[in-house]
JSON list of C-alpha atoms in Angstrom, two decimals:
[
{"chain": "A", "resi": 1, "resn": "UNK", "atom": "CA", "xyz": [-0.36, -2.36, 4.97]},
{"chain": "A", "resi": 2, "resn": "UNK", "atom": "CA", "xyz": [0.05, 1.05, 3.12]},
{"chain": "A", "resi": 3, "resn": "UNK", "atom": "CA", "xyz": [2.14, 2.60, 0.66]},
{"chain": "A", "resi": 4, "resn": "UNK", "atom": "CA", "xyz": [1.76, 5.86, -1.28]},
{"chain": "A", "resi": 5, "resn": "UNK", "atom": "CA", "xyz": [1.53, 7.40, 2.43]},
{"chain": "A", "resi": 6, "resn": "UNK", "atom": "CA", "xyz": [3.85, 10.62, 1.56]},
{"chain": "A", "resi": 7, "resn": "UNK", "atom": "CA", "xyz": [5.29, 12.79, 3.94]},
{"chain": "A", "resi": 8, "resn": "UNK", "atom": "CA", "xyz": [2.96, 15.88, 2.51]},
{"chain": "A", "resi": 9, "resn": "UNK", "atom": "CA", "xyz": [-0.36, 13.47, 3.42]},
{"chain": "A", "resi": 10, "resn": "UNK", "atom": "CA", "xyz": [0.85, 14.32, 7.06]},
{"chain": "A", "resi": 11, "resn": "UNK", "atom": "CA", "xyz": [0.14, 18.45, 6.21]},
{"chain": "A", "resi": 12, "resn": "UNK", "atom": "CA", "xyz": [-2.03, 18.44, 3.67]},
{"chain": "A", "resi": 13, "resn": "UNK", "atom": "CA", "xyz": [-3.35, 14.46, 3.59]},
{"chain": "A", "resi": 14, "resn": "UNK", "atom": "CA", "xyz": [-2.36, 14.41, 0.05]},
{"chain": "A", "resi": 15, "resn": "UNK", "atom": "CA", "xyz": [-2.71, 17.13, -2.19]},
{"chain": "A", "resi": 16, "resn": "UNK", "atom": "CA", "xyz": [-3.37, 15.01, -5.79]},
{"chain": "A", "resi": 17, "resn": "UNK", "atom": "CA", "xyz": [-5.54, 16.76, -7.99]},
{"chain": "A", "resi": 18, "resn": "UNK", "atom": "CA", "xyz": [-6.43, 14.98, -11.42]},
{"chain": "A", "resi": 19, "resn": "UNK", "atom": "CA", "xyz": [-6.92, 11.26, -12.39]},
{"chain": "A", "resi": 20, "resn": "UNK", "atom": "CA", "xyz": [-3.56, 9.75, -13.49]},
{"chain": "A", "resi": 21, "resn": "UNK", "atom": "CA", "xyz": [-3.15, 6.57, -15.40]},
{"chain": "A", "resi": 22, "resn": "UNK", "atom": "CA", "xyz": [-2.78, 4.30, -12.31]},
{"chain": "A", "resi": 23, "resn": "UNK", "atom": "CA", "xyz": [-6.07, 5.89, -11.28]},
{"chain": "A", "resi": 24, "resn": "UNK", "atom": "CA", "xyz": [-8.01, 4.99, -14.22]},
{"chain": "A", "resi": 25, "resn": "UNK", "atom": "CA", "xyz": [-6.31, 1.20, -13.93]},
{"chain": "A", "resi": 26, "resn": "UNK", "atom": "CA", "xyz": [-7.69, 1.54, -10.34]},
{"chain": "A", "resi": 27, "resn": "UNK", "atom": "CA", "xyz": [-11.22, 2.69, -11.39]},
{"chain": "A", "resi": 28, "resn": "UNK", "atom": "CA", "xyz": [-11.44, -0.24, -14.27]},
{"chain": "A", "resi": 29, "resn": "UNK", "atom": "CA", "xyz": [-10.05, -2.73, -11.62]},
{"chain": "A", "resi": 30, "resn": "UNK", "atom": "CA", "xyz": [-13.16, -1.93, -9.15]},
{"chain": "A", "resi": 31, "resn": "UNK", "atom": "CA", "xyz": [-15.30, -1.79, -11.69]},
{"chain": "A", "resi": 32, "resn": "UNK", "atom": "CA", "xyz": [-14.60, -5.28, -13.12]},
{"chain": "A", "resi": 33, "resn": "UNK", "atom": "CA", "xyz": [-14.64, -6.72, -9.66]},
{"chain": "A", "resi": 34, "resn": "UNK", "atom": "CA", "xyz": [-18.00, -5.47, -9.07]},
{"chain": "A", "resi": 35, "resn": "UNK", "atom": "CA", "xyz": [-19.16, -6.67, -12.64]},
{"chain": "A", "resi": 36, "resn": "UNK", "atom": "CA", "xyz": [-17.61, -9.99, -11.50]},
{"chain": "A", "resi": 37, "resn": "UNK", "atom": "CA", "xyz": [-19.89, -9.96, -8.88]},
{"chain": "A", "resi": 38, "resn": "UNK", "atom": "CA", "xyz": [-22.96, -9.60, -10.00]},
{"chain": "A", "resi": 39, "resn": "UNK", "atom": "CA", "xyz": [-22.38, -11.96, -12.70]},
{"chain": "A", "resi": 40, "resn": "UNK", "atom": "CA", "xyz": [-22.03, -14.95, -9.98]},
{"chain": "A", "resi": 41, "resn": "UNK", "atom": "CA", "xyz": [-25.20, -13.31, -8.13]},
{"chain": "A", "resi": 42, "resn": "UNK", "atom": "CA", "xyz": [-27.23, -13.71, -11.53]},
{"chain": "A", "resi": 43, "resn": "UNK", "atom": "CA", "xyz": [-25.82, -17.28, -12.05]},
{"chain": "A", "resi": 44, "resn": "UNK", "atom": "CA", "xyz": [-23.49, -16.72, -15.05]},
{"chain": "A", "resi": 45, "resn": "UNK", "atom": "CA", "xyz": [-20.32, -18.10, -15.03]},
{"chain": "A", "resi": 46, "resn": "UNK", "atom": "CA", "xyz": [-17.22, -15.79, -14.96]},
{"chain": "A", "resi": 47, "resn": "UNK", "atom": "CA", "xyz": [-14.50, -16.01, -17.29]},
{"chain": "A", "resi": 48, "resn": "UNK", "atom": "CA", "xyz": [-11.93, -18.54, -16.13]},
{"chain": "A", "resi": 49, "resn": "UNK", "atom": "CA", "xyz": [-8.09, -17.83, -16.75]},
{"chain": "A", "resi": 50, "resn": "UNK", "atom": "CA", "xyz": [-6.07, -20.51, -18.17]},
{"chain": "A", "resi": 51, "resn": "UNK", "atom": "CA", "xyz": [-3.87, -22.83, -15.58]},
{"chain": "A", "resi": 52, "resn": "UNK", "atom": "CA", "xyz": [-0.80, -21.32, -17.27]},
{"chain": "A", "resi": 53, "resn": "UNK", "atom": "CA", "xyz": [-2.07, -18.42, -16.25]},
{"chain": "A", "resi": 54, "resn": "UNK", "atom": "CA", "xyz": [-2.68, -18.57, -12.12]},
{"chain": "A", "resi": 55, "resn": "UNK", "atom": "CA", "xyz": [0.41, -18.88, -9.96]},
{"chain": "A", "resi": 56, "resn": "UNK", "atom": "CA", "xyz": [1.47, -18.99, -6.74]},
{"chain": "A", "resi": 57, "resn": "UNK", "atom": "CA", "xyz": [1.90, -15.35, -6.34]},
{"chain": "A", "resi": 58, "resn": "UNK", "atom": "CA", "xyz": [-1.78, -14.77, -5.58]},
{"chain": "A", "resi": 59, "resn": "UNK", "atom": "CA", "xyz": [-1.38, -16.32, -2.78]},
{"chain": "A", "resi": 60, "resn": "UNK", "atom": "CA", "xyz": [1.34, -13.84, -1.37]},
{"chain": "A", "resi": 61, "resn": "UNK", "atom": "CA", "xyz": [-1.08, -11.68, 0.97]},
{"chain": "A", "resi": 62, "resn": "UNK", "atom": "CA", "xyz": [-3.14, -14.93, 2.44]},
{"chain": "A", "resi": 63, "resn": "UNK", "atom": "CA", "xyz": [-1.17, -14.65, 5.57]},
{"chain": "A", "resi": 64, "resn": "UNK", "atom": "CA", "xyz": [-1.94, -11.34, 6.06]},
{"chain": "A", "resi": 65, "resn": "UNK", "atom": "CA", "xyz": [-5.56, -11.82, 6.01]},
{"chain": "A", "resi": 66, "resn": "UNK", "atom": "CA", "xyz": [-7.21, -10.63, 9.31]},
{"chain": "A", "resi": 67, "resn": "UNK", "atom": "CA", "xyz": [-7.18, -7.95, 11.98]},
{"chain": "A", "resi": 68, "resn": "UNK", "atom": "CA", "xyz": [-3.58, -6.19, 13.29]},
{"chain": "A", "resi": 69, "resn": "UNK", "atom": "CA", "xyz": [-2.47, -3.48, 15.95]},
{"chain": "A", "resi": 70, "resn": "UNK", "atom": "CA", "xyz": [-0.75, -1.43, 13.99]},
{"chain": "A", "resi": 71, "resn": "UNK", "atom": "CA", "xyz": [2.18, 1.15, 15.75]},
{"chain": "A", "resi": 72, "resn": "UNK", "atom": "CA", "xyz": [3.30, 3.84, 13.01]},
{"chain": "A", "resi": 73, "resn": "UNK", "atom": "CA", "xyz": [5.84, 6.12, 12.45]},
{"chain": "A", "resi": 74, "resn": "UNK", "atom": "CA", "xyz": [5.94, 8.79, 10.06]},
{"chain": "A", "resi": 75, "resn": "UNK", "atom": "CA", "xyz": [8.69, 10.83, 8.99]},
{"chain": "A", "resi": 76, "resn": "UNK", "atom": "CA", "xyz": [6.86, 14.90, 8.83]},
{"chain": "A", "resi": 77, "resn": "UNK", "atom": "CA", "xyz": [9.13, 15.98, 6.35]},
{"chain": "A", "resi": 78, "resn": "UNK", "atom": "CA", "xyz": [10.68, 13.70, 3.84]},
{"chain": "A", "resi": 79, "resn": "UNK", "atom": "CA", "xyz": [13.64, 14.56, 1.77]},
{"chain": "A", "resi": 80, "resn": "UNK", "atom": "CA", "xyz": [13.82, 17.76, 3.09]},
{"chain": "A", "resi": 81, "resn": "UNK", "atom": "CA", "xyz": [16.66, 19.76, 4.77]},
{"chain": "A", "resi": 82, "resn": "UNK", "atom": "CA", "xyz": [14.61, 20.24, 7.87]},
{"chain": "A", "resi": 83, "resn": "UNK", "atom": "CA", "xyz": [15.47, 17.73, 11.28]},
{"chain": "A", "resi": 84, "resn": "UNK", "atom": "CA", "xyz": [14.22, 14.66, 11.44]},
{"chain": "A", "resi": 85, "resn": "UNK", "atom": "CA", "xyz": [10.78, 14.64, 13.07]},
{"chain": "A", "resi": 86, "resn": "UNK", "atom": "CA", "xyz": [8.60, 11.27, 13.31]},
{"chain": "A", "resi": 87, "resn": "UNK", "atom": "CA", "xyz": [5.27, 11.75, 13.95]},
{"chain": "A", "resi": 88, "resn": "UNK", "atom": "CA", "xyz": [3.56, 8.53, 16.08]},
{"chain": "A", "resi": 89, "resn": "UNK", "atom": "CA", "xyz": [0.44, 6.78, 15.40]},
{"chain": "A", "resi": 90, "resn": "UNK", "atom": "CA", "xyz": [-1.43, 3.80, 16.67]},
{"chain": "A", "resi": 91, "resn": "UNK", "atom": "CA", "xyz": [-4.89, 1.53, 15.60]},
{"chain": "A", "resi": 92, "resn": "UNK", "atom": "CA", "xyz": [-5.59, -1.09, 13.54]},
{"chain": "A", "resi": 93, "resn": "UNK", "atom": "CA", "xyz": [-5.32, -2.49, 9.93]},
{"chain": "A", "resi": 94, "resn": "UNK", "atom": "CA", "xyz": [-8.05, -4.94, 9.59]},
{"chain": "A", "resi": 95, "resn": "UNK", "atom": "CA", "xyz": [-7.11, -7.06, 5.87]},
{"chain": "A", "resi": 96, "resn": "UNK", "atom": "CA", "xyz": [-9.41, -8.83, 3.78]},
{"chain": "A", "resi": 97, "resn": "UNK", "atom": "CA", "xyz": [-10.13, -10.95, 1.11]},
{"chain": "A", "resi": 98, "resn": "UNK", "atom": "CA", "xyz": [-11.49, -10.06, -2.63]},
{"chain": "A", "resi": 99, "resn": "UNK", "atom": "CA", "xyz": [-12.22, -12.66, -5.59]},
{"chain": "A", "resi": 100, "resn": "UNK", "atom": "CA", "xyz": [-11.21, -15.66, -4.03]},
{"chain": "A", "resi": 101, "resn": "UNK", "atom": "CA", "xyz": [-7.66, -14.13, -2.60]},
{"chain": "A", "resi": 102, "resn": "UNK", "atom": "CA", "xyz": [-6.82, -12.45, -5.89]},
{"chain": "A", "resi": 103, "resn": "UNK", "atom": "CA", "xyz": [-7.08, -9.31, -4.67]},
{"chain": "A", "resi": 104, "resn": "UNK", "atom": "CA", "xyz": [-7.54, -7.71, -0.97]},
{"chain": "A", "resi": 105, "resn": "UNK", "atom": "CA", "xyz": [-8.23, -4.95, 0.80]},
{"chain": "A", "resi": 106, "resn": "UNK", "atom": "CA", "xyz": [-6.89, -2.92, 4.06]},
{"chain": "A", "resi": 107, "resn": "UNK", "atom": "CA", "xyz": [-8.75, -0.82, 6.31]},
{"chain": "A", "resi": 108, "resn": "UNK", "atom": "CA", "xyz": [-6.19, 1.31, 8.01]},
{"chain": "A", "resi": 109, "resn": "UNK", "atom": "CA", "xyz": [-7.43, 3.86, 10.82]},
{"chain": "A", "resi": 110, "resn": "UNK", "atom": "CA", "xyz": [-4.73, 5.19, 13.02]},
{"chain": "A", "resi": 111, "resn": "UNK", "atom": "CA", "xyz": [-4.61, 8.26, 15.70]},
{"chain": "A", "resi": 112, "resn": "UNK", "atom": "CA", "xyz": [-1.78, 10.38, 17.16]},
{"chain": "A", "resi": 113, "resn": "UNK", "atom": "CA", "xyz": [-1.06, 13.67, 18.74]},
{"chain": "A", "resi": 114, "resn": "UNK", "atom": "CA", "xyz": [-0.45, 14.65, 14.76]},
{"chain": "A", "resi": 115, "resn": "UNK", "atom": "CA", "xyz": [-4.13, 13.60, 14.41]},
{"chain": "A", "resi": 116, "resn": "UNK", "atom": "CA", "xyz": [-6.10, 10.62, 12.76]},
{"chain": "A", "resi": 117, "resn": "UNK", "atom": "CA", "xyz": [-5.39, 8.61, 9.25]},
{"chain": "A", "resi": 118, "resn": "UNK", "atom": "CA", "xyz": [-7.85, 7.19, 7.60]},
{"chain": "A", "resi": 119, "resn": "UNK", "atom": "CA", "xyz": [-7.37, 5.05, 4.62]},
{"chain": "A", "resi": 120, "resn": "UNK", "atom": "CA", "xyz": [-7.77, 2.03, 2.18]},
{"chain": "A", "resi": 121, "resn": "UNK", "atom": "CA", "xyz": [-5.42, 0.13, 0.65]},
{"chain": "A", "resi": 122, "resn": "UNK", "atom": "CA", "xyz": [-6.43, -2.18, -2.40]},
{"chain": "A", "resi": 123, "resn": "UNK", "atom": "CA", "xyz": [-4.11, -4.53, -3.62]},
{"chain": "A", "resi": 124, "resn": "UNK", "atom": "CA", "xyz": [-4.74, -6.78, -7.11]},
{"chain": "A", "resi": 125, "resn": "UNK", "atom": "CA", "xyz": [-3.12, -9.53, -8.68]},
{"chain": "A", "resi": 126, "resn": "UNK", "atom": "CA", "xyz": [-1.83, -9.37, -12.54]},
{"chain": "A", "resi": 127, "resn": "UNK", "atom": "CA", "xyz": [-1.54, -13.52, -13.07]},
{"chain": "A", "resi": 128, "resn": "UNK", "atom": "CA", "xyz": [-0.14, -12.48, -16.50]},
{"chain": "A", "resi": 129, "resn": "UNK", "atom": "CA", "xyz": [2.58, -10.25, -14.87]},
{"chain": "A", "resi": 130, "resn": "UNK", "atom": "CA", "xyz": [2.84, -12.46, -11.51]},
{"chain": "A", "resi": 131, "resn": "UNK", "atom": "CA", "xyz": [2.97, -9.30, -9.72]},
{"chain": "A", "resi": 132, "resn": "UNK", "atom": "CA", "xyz": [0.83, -6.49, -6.93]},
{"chain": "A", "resi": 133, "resn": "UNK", "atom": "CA", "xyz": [-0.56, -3.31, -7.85]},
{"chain": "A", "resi": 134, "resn": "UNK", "atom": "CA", "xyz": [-0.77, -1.75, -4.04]},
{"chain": "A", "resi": 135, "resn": "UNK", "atom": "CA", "xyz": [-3.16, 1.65, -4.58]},
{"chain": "A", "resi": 136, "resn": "UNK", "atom": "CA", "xyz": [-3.71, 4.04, -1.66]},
{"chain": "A", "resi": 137, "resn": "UNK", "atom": "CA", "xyz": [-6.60, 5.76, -0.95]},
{"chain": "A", "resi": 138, "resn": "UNK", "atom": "CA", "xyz": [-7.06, 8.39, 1.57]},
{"chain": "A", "resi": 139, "resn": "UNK", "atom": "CA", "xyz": [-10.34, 8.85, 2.97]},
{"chain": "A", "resi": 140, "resn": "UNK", "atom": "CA", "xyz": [-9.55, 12.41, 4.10]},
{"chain": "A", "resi": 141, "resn": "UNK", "atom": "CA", "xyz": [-9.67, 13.47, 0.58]},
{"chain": "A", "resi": 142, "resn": "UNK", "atom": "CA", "xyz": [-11.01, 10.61, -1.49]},
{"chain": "A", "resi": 143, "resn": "UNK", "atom": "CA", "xyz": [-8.22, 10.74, -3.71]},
{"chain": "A", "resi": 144, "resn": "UNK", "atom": "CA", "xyz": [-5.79, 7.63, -5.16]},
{"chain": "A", "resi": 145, "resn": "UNK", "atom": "CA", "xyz": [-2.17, 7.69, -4.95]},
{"chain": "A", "resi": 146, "resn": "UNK", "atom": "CA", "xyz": [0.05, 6.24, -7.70]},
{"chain": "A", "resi": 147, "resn": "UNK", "atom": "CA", "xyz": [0.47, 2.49, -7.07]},
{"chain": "A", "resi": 148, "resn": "UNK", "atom": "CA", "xyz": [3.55, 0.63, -6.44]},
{"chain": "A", "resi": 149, "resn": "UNK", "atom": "CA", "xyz": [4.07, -2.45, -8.29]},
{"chain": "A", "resi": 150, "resn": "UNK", "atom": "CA", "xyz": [6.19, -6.08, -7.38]},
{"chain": "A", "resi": 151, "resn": "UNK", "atom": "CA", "xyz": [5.68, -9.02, -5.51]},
{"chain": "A", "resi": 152, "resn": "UNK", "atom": "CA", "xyz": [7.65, -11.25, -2.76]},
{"chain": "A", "resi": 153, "resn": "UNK", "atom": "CA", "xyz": [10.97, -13.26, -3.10]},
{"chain": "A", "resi": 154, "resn": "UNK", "atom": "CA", "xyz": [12.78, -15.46, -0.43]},
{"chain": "A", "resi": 155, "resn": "UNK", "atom": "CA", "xyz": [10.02, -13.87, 1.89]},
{"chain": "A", "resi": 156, "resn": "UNK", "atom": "CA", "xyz": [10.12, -10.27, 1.33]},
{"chain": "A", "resi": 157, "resn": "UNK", "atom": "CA", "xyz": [7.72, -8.12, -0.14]},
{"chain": "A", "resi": 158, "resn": "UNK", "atom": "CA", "xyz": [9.39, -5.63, -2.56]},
{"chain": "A", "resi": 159, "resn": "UNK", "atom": "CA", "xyz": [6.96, -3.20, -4.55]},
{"chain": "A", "resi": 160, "resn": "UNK", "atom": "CA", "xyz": [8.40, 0.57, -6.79]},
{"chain": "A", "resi": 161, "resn": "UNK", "atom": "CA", "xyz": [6.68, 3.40, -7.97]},
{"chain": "A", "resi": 162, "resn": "UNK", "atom": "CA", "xyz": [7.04, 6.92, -9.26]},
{"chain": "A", "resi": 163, "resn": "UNK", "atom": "CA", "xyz": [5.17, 9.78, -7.89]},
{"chain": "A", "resi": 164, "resn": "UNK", "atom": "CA", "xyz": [5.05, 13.36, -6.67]},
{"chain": "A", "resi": 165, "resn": "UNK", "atom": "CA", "xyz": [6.77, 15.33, -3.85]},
{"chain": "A", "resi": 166, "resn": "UNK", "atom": "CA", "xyz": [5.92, 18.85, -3.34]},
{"chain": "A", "resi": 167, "resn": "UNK", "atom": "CA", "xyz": [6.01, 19.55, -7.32]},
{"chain": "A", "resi": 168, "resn": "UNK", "atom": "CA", "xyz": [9.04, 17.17, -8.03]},
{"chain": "A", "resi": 169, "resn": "UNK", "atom": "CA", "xyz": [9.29, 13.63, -9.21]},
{"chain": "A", "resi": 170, "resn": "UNK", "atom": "CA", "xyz": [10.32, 11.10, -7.08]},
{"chain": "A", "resi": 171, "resn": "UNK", "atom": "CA", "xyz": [10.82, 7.59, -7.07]},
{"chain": "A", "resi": 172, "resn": "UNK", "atom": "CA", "xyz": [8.89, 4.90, -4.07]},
{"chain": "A", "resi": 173, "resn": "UNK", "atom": "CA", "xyz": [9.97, 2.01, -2.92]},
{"chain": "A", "resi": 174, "resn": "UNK", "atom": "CA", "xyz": [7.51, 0.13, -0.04]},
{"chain": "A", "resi": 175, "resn": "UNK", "atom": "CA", "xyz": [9.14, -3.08, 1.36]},
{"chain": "A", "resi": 176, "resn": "UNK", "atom": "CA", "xyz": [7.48, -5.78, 3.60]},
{"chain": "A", "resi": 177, "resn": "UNK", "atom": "CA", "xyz": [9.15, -8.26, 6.21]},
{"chain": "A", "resi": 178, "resn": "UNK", "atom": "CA", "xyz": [7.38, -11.05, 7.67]},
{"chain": "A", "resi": 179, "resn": "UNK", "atom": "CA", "xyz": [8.79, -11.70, 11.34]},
{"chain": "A", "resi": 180, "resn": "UNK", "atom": "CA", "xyz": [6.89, -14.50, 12.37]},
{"chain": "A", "resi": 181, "resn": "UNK", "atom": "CA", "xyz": [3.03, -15.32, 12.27]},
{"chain": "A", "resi": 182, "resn": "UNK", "atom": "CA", "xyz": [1.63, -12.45, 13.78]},
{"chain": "A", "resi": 183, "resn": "UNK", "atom": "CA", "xyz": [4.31, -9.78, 13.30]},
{"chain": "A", "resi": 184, "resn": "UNK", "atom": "CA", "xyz": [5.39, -8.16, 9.78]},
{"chain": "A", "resi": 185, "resn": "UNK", "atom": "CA", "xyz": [7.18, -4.86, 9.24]},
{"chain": "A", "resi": 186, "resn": "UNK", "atom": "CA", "xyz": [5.82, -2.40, 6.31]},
{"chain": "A", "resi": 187, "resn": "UNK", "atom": "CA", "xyz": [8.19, 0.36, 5.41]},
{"chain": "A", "resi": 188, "resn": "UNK", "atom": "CA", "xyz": [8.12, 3.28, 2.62]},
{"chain": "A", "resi": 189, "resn": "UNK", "atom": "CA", "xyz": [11.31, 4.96, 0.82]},
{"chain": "A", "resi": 190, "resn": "UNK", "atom": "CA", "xyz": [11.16, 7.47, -1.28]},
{"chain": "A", "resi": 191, "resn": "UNK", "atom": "CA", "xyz": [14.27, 8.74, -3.85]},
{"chain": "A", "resi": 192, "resn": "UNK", "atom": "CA", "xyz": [14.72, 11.80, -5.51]},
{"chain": "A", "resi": 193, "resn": "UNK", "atom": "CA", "xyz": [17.83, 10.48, -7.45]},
{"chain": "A", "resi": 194, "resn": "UNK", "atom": "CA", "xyz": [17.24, 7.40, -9.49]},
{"chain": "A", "resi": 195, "resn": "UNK", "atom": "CA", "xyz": [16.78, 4.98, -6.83]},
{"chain": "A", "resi": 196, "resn": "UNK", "atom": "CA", "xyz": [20.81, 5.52, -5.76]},
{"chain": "A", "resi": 197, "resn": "UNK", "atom": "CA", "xyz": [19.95, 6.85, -2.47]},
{"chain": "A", "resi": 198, "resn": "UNK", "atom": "CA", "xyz": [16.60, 5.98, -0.62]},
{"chain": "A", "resi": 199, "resn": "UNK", "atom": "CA", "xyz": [14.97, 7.68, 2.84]},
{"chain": "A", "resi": 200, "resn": "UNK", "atom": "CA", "xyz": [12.53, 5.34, 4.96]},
{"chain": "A", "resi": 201, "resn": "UNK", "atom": "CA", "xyz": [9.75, 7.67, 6.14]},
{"chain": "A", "resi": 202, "resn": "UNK", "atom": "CA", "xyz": [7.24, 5.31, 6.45]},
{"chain": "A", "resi": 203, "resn": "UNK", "atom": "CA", "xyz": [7.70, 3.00, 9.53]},
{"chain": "A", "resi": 204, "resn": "UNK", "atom": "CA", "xyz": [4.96, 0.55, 10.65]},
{"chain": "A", "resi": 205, "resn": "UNK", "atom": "CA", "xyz": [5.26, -2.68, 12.44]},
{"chain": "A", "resi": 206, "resn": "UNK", "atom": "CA", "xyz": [1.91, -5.05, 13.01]},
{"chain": "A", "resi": 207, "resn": "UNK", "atom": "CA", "xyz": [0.89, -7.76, 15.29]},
{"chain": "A", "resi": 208, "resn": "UNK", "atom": "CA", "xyz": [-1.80, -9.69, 15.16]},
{"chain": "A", "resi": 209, "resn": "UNK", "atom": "CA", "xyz": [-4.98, -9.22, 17.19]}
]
């Protein structure tokens, strides 16, 4: 599922305006997976990372891997003063495979009486790290939000981030509970004090189709 969904995507579908560093990372990343690519087409032999290298944690997403009714809710205004409104949505996320399971991607298309989302969600595996970059991209505007980086431990996805909210800097947290084999819950926090407080406004449970 999705993170970097902000409460100002709901009014304004995101309002980045200039390439950031986790953009460009984004950028190289497609780029070498389509160079990767073409090199198997032609018959040369990608680069092969050392065993010490590869571990477990690329496997994290393979259970994911498939197509999902997805039933959102969206908080309109996060860390405001204004009362709580959640906006509803419903569709499907349809996940799949890059590279052999190193990376994947979603294809997220929801609707609502707030309107439609559109979006793509690329994740990609650092084996030297043994963690996720998760990068958001919404189609309304074709722009990238700041990935969230982590991984999973004792069956829970945990992934952090900094970004933007209406001018001020903010911290994200995106969290991500298996509940069976064909349920999970995805939900986004964001923090405007350090990471001592945290508001959920991203809400989003999935069950397989």
């Amino acid at each position: 599922m999705f993170t970097g969904m902000l409460g100002s995507d709901i009014r304004s579908m995101n309002t980045h305006g200039k390439i950031t560093m986790p953009q460009r990372r984004f950028v190289v990343a497609c780029l070498s997976l389509l160079a990767l690519t073409a090199g198997a087409a032609s018959g040369e032999a990608a680069p092969t990372p050392s065993t010490s290298a590869v571990t477990d944690g690329q496997h994290d997403f393979d259970w994911e891997i498939g197509t999902w009714r997805s039933h959102v809710r969206v908080l309109a205004e996060p860390l405001s003063e204004s009362p709580d409104e959640w906006l509803g949505f419903e569709g499907t996320s349809v996940v799949s495979p890059l590279m052999d399971g190193r990376s994947n991607v979603v294809e997220f298309d929801v609707r609502g009486p707030a309107g439609r989302i559109e979006a793509l969600n690329l994740r990609l595996y650092e084996p030297q790290a043994d963690r996720w970059s998760l990068t958001f991209v919404n189609l309304r505007d074709g722009l990238l939000a700041p990935a969230v980086y982590g991984g999973f431990h004792d069956g829970v996805g945990e992934f952090y981030g900094d970004d933007q909210l209406d001018g001020r800097p903010i911290e994200v947290r995106f969290r991500i509970v298996r509940q069976g084999p064909d349920k999970a819950r995805f939900e986004q926090a964001f923090s405007d004090d350090g990471g001592q407080t945290w508001e959920t406004n991203w809400i989003v449970v999935d069950k397989r189709i």
